[in-house]
PDB file of C-alpha atoms and ligand atoms in Angstrom:
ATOM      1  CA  UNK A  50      12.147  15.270  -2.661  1.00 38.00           C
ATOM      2  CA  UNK A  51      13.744  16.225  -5.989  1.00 39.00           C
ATOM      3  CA  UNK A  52      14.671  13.547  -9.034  1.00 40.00           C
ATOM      4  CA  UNK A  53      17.758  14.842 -10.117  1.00 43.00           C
ATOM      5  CA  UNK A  54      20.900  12.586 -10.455  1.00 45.00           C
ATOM      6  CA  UNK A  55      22.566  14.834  -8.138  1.00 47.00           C
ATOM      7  CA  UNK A  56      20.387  13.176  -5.231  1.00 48.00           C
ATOM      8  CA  UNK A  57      22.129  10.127  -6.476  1.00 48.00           C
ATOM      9  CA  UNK A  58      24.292   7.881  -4.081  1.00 49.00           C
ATOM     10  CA  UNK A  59      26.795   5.690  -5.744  1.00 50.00           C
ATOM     11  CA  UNK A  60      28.251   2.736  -4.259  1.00 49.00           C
ATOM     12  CA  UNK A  61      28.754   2.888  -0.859  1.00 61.00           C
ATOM     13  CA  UNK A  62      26.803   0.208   0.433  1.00 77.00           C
ATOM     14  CA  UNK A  63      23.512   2.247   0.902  1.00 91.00           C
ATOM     15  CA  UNK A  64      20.074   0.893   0.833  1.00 96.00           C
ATOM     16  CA  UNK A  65      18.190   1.463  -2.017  1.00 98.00           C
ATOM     17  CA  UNK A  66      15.802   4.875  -1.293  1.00 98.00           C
ATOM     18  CA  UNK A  67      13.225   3.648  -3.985  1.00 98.00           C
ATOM     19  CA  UNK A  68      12.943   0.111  -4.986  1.00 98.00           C
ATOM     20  CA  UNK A  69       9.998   0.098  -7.561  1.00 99.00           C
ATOM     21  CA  UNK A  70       8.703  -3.522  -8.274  1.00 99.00           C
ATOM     22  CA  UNK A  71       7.499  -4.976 -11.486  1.00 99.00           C
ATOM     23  CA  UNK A  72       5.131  -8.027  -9.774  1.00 98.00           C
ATOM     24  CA  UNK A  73       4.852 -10.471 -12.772  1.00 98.00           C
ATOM     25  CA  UNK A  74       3.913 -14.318 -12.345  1.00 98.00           C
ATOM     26  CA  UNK A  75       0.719 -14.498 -10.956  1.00 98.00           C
ATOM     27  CA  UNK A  76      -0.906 -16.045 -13.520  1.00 98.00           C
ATOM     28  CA  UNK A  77       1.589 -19.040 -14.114  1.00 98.00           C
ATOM     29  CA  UNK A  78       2.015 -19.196 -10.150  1.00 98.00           C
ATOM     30  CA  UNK A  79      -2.092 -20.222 -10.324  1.00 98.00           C
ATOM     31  CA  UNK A  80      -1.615 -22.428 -13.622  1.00 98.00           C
ATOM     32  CA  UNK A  81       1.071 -24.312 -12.191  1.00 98.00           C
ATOM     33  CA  UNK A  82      -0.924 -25.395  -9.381  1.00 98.00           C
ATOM     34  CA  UNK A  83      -3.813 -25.928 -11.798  1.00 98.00           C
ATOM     35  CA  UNK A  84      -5.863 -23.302 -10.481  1.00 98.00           C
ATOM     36  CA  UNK A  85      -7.665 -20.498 -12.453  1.00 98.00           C
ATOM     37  CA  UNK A  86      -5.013 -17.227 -12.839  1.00 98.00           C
ATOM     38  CA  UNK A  87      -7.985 -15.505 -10.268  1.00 98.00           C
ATOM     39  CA  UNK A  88      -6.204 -17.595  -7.095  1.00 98.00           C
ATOM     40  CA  UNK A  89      -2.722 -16.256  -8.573  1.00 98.00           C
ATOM     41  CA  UNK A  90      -3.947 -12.837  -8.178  1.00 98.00           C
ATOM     42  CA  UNK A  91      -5.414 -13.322  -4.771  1.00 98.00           C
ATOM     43  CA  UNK A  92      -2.014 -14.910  -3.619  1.00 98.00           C
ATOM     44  CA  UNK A  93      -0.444 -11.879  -4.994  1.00 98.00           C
ATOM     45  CA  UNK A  94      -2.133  -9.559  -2.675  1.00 98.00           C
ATOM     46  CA  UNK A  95      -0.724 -11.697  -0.011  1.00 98.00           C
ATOM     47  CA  UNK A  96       2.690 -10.784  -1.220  1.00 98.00           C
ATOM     48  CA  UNK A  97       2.285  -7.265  -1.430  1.00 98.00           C
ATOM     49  CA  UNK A  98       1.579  -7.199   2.327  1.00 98.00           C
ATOM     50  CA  UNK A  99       4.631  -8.645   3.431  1.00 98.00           C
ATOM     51  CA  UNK A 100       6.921  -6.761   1.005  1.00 98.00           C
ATOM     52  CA  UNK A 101       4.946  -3.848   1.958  1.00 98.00           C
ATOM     53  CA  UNK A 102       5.745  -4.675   5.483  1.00 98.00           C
ATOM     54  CA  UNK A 103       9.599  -5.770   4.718  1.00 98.00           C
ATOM     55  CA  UNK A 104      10.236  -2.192   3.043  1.00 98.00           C
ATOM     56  CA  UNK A 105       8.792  -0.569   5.945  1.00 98.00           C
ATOM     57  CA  UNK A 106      10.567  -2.369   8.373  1.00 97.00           C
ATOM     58  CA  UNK A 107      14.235  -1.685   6.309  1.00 96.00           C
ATOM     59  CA  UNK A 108      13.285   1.940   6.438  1.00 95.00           C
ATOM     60  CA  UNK A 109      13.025   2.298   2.628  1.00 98.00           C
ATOM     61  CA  UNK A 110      11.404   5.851   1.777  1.00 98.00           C
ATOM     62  CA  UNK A 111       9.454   4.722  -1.504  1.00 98.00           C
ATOM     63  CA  UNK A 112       8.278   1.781  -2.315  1.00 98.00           C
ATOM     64  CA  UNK A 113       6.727   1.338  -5.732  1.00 99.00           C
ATOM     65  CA  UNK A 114       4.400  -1.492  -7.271  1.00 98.00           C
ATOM     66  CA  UNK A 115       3.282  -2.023 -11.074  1.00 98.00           C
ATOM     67  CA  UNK A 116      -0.222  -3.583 -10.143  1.00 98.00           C
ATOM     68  CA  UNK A 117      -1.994  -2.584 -13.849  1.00 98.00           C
ATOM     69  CA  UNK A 118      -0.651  -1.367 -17.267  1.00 98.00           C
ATOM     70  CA  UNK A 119      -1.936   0.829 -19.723  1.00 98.00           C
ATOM     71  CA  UNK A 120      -2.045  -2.519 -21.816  1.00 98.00           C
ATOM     72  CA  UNK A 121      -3.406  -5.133 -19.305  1.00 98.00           C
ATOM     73  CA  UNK A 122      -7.165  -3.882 -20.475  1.00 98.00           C
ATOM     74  CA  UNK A 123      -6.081  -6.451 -23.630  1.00 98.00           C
ATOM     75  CA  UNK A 124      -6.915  -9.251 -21.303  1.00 98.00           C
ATOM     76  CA  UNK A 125     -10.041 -11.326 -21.308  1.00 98.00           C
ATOM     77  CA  UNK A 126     -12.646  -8.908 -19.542  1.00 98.00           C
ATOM     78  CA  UNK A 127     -13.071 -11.158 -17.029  1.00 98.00           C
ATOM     79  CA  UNK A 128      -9.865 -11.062 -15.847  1.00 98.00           C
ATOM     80  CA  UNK A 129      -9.375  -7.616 -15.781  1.00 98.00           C
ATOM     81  CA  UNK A 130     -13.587  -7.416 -14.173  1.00 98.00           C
ATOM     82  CA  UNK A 131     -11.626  -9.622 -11.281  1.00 98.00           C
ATOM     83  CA  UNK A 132      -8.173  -7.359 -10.886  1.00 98.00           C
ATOM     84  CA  UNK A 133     -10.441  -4.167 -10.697  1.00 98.00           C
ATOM     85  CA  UNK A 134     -12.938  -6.562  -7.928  1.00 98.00           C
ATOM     86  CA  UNK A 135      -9.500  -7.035  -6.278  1.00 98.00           C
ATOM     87  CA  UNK A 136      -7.922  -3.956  -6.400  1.00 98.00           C
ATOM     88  CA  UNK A 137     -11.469  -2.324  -4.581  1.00 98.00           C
ATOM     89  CA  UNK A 138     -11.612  -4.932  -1.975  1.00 98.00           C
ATOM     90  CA  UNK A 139      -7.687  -4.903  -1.117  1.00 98.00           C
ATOM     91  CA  UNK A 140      -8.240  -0.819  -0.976  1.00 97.00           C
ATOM     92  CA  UNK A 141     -11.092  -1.161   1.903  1.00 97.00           C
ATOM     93  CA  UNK A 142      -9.296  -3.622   3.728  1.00 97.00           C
ATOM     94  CA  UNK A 143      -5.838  -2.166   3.797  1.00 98.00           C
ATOM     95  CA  UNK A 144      -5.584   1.854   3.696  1.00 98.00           C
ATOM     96  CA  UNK A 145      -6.721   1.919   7.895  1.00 98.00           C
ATOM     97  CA  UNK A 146      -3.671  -0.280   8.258  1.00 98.00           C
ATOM     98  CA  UNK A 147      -1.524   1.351   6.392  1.00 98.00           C
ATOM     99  CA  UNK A 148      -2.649   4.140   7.459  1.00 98.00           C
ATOM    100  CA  UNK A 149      -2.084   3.124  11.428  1.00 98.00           C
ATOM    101  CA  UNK A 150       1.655   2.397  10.198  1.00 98.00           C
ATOM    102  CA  UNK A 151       2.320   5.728   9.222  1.00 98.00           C
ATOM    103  CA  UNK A 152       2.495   4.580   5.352  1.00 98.00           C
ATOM    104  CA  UNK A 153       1.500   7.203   3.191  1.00 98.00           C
ATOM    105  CA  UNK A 154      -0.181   5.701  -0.321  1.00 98.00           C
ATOM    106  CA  UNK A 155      -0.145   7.121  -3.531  1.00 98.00           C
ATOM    107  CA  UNK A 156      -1.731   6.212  -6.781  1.00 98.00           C
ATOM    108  CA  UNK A 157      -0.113   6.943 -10.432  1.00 98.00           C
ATOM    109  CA  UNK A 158      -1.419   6.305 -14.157  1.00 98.00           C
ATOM    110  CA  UNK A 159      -4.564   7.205 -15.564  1.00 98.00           C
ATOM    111  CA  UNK A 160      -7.330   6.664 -13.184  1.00 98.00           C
ATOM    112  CA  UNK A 161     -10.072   8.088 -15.471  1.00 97.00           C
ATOM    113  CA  UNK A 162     -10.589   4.639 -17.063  1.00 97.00           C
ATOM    114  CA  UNK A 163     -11.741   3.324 -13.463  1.00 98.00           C
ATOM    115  CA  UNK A 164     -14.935   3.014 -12.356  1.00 98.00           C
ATOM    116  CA  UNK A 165     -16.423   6.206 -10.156  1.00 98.00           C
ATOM    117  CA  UNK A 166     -16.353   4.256  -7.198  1.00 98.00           C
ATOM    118  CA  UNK A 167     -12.906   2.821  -7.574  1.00 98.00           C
ATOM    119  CA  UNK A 168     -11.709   6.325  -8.389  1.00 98.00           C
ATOM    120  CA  UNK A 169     -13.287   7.873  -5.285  1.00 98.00           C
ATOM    121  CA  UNK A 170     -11.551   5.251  -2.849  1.00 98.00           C
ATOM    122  CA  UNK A 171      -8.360   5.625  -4.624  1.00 98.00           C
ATOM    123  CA  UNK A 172      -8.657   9.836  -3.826  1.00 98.00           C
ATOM    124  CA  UNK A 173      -9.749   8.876  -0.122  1.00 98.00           C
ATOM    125  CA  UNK A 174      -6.494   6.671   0.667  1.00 98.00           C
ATOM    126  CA  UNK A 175      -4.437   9.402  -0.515  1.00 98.00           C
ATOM    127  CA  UNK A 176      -6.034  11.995   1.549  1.00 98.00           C
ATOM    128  CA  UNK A 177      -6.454   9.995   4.648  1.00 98.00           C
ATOM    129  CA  UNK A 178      -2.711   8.554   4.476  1.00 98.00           C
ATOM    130  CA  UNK A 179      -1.192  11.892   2.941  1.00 98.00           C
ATOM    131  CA  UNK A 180       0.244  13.224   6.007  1.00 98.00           C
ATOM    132  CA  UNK A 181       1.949  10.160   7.085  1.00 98.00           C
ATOM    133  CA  UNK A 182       5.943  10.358   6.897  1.00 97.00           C
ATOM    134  CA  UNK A 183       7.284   6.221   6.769  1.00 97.00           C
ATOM    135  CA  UNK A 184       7.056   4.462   3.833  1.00 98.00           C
ATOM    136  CA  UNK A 185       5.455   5.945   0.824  1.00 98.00           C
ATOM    137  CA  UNK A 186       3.488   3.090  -1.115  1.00 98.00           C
ATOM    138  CA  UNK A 187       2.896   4.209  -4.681  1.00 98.00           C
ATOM    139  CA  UNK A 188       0.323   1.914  -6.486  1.00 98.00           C
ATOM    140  CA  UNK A 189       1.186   1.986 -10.521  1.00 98.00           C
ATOM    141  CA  UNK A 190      -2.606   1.476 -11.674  1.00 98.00           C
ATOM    142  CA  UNK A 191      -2.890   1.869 -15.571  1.00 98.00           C
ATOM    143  CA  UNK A 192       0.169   2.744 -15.730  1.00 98.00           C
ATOM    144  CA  UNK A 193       2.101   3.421 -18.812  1.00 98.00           C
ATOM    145  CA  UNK A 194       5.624   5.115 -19.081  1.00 98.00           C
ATOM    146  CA  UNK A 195       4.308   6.258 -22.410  1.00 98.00           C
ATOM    147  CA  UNK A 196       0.886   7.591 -21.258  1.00 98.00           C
ATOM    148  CA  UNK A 197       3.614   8.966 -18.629  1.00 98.00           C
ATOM    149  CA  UNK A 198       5.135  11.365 -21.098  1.00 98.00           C
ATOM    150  CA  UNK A 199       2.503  12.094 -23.500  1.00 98.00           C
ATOM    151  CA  UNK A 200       0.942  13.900 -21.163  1.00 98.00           C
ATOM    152  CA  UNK A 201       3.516  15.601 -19.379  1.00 98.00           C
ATOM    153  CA  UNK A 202       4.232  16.996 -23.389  1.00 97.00           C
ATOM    154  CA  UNK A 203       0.019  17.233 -22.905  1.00 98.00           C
ATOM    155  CA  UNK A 204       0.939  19.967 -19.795  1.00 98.00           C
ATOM    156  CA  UNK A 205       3.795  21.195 -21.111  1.00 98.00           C
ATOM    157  CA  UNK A 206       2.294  22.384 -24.584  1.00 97.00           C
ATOM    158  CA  UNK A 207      -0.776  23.502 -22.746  1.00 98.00           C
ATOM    159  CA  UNK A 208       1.267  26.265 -20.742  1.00 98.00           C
ATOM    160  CA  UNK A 209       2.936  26.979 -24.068  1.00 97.00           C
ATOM    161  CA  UNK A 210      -0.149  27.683 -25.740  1.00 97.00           C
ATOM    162  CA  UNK A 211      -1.287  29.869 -22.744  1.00 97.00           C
ATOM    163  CA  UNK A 212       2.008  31.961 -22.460  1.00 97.00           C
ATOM    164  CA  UNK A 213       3.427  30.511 -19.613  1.00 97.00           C
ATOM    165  CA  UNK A 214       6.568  28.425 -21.189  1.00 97.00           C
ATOM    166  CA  UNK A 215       8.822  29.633 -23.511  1.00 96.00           C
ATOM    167  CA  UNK A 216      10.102  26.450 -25.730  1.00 94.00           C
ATOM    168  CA  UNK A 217      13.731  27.271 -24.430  1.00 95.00           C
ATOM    169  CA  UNK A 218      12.583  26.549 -20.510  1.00 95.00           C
ATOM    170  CA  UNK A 219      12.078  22.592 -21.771  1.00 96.00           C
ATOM    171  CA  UNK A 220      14.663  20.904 -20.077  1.00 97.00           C
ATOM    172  CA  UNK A 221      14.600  17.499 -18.563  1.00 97.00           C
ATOM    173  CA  UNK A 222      13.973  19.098 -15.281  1.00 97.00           C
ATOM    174  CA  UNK A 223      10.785  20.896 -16.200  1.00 98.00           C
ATOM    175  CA  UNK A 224      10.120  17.540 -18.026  1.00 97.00           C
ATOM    176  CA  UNK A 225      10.116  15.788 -14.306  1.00 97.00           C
ATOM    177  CA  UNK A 226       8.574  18.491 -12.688  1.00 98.00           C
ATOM    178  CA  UNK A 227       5.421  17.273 -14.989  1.00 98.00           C
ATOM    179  CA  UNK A 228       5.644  13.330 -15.069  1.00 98.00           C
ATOM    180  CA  UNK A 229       3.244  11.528 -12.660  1.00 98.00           C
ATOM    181  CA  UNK A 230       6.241  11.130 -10.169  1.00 98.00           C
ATOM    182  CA  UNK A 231       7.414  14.680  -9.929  1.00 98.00           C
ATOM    183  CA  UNK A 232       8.026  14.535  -6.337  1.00 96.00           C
ATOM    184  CA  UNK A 233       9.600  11.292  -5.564  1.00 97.00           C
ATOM    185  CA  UNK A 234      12.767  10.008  -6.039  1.00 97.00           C
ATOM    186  CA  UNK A 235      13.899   8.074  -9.248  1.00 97.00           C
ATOM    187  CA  UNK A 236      13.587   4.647  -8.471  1.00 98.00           C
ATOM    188  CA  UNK A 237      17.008   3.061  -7.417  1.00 98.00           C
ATOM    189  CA  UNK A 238      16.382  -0.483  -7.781  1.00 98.00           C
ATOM    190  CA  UNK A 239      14.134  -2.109 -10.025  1.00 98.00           C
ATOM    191  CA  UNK A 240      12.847  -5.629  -9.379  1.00 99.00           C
ATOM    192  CA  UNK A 241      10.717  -7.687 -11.931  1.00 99.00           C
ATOM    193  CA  UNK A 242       9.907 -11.289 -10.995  1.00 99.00           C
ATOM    194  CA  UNK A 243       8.389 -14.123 -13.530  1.00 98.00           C
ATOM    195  CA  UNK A 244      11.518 -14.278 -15.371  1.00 98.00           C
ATOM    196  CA  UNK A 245      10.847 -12.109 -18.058  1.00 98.00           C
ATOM    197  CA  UNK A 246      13.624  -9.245 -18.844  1.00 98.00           C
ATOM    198  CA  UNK A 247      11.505  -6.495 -20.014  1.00 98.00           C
ATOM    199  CA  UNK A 248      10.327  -3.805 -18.793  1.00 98.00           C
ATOM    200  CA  UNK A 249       6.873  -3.560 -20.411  1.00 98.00           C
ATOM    201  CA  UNK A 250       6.427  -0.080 -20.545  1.00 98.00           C
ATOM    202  CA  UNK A 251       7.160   0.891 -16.756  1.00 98.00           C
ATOM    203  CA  UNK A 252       8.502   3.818 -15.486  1.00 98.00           C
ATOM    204  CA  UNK A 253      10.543   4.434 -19.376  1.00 98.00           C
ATOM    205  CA  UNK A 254      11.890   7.960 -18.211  1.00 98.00           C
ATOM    206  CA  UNK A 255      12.592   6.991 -14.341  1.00 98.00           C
ATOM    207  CA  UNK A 256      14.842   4.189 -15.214  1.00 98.00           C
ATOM    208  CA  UNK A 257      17.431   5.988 -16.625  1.00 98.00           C
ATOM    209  CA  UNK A 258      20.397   5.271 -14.343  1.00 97.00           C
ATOM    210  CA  UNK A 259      17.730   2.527 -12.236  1.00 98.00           C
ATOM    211  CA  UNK A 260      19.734  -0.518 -11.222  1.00 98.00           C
ATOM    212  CA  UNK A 261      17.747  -3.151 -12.895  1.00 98.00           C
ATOM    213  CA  UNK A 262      16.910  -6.897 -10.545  1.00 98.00           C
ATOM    214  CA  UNK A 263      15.417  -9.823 -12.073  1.00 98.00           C
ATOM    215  CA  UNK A 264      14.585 -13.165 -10.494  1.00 98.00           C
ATOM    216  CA  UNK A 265      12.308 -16.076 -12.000  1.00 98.00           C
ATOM    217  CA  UNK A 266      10.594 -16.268  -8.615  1.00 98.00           C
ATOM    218  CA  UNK A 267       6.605 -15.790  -9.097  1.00 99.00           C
ATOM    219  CA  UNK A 268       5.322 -12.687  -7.703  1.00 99.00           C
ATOM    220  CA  UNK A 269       3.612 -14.801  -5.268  1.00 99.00           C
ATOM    221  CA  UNK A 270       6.704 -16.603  -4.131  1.00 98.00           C
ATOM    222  CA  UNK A 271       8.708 -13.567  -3.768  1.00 98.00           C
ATOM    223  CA  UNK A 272       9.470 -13.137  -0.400  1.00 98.00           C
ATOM    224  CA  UNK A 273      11.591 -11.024   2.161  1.00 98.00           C
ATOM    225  CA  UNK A 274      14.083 -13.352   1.646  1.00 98.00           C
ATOM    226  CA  UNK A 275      13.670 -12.388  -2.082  1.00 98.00           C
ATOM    227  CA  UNK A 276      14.197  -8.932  -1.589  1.00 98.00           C
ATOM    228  CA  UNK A 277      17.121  -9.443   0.720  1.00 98.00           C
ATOM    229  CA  UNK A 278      18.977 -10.737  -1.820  1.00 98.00           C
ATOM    230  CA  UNK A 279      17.868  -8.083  -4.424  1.00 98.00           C
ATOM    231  CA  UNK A 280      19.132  -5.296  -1.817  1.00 98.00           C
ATOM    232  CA  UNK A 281      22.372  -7.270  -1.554  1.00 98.00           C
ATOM    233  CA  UNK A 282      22.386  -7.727  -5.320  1.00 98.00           C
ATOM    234  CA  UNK A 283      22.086  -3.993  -5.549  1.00 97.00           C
ATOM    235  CA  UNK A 284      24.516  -2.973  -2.281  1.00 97.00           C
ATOM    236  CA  UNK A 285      27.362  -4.831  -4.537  1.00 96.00           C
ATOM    237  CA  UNK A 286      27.125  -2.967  -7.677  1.00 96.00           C
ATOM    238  CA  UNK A 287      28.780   0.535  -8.386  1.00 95.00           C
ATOM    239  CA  UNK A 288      26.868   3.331  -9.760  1.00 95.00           C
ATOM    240  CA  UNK A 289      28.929   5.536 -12.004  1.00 95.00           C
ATOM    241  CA  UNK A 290      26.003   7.644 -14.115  1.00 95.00           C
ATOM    242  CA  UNK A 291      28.807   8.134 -16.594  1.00 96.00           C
ATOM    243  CA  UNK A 292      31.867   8.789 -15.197  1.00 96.00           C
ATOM    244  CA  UNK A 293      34.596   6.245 -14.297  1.00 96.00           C
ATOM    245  CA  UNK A 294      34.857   3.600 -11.712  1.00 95.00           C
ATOM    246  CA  UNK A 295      38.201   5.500 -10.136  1.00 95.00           C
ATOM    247  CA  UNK A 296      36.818   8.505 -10.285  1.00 94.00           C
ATOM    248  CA  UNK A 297      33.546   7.026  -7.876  1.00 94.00           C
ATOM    249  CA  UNK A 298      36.052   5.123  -5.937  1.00 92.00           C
ATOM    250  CA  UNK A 299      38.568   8.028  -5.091  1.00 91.00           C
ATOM    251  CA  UNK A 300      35.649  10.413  -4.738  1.00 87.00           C
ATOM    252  CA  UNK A 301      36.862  12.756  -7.500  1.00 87.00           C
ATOM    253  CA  UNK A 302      33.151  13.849  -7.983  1.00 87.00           C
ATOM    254  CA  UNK A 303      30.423  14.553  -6.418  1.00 82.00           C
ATOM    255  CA  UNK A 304      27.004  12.924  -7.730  1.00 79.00           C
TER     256      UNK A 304
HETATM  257  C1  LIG B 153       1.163  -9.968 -12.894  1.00 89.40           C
HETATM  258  O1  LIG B 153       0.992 -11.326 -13.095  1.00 89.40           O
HETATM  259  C2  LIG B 153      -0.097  -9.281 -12.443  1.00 89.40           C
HETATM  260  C3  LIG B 153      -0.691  -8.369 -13.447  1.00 89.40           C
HETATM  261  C4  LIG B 153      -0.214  -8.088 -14.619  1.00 89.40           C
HETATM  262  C5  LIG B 153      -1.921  -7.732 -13.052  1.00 89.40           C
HETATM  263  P1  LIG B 153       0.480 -11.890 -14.470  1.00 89.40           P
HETATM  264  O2  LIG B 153      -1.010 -11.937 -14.436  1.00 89.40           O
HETATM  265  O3  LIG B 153       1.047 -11.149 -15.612  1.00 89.40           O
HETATM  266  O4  LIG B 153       1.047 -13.352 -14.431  1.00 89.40           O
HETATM  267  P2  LIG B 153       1.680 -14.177 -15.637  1.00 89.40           P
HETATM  268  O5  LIG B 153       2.784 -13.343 -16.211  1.00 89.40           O
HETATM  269  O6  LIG B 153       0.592 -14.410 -16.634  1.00 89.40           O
HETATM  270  O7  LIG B 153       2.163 -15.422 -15.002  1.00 89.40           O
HETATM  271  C1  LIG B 154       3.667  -6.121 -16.465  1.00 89.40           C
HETATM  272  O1  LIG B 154       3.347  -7.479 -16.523  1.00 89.40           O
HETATM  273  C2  LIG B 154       2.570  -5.355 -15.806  1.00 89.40           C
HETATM  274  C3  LIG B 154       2.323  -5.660 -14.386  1.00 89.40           C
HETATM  275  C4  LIG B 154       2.963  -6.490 -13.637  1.00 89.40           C
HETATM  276  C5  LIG B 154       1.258  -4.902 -13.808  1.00 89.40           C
HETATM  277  P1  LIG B 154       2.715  -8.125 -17.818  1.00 89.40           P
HETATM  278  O2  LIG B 154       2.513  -9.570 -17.523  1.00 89.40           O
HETATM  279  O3  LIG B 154       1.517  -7.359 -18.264  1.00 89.40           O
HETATM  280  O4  LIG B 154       3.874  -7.918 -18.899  1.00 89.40           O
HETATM  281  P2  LIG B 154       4.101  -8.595 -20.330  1.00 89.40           P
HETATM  282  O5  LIG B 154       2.817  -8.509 -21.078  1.00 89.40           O
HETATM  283  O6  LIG B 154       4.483 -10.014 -20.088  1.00 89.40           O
HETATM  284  O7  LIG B 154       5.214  -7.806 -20.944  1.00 89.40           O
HETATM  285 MG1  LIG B 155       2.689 -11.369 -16.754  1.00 89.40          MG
END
């Protein structure tokens, strides 16, 4: 799989080949029910499984989930003790099952700042799913599109300083070729729910020409009935990455 806009469909009606998910709203799903922001978290999990199952089932090839920013460690440390409690438990339950449905699971972000344990379950549900060909479920997991690029520059300057790059090879696709999602496909749709129209630091390089979605449902309300709508949202929309709408319509160019 390659990232370059040339991979790009425009308009014609076609599903979306990565939908990449911002899941906000947890926390004011729980308050609103007057429940501590640990049960909104638990009900998110619940979510994830059946949009994990929805994108399967709709044949979408990537599928991927902000779960823990680079800046979520600002939280009181005993929410984030519970999200990393949550994260390990979902892991042991889930990556045989995904596993037995052919999903292939991949983590990205810096996973140094997990515990050894976490870390070495994270490495074993890539390896055991990594063959698998369906969906592939990437898990963003302190996640930052800025600790993104700073260290692709971090690889990039390394093979300068060892001979191996000349400054003129930087391009943007050598710049892909060393983000965390080198090999898969820019995202094509981006959904955040919770109502907030941001896009806190995700995937900053990815979402160039991303079609953006957002819906106030809470993560844990957000539904396959949610994303139906977000695919139709996104079916309806022309994609031009910077030419004009007649030229996309009468097929002057190729994307
Ligand atoms: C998203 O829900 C989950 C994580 C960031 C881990 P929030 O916890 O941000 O929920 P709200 O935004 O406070 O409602
Ligand atoms: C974004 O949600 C991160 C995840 C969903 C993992 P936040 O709740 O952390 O975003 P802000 O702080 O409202 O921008
Ligand atoms: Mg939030």
């Amino acid at each position: 799989m390659s990232m370059s806009n040339d991979d790009f469909d425009p308009l014609d009606g076609s599903m979306p080949r990565h939908v990449a998910i911002i899941m906000d709203g947890n926390g004011r799903w729980a308050e609103k029910r007057l429940m501590p922001r640990a049960f909104g978290h638990q009900a998110g999990v619940k979510a994830v499984r059946k949009i994990v199952e929805a994108c399967a089932a709709q044949k979408i090839e990537v599928l991927t989930l902000f779960a823990f920013s680079s800046e979520n460690w600002r939280r009181p440390k005993e929410e984030v003790s519970l999200l990393m409690a949550l994260f390990m438990t979902t892991l042991q339950r889930e990556v045989d099952k995904l596993d037995r449905n052919n999903i292939r699971l991949r983590f990205i972000g810096d996973r140094s700042l997990f515990s050894e344990k976490l870390q070495q379950k994270m490495a074993q549900g890539e390896i055991q799913t990594q063959n698998n060909t369906a969906l592939t479920l990437v898990i963003a997991a302190n996640y930052g599109g800025r600790w993104d690029t700073c260290q692709a520059f971090q690889q990039v300057i390394d093979k300068m300083a060892a001979g191996e790059l000349e400054p003129q090879k930087i391009t943007e696709q050598l710049i892909n070729q060393h983000l965390s999602t080198a090999d898969i496909p820019e995202p094509d749709l981006f959904i955040r729910t919770g109502g907030e129209q941001r896009v806190s630091n995700f995937m900053l390089w990815q979402l160039a020409y991303t079609e953006l979605y957002f819906t106030p449902l809470l993560w844990p309300d957000f539904d396959q009935q949610a994303l139906d709508a977000a695919i139709t949202s996104f079916k309806g929309r022309q994609r031009r990455f910077g030419h004009t709408g007649e030229q996309i319509l009468n097929k002057l160019v190729t994307l």
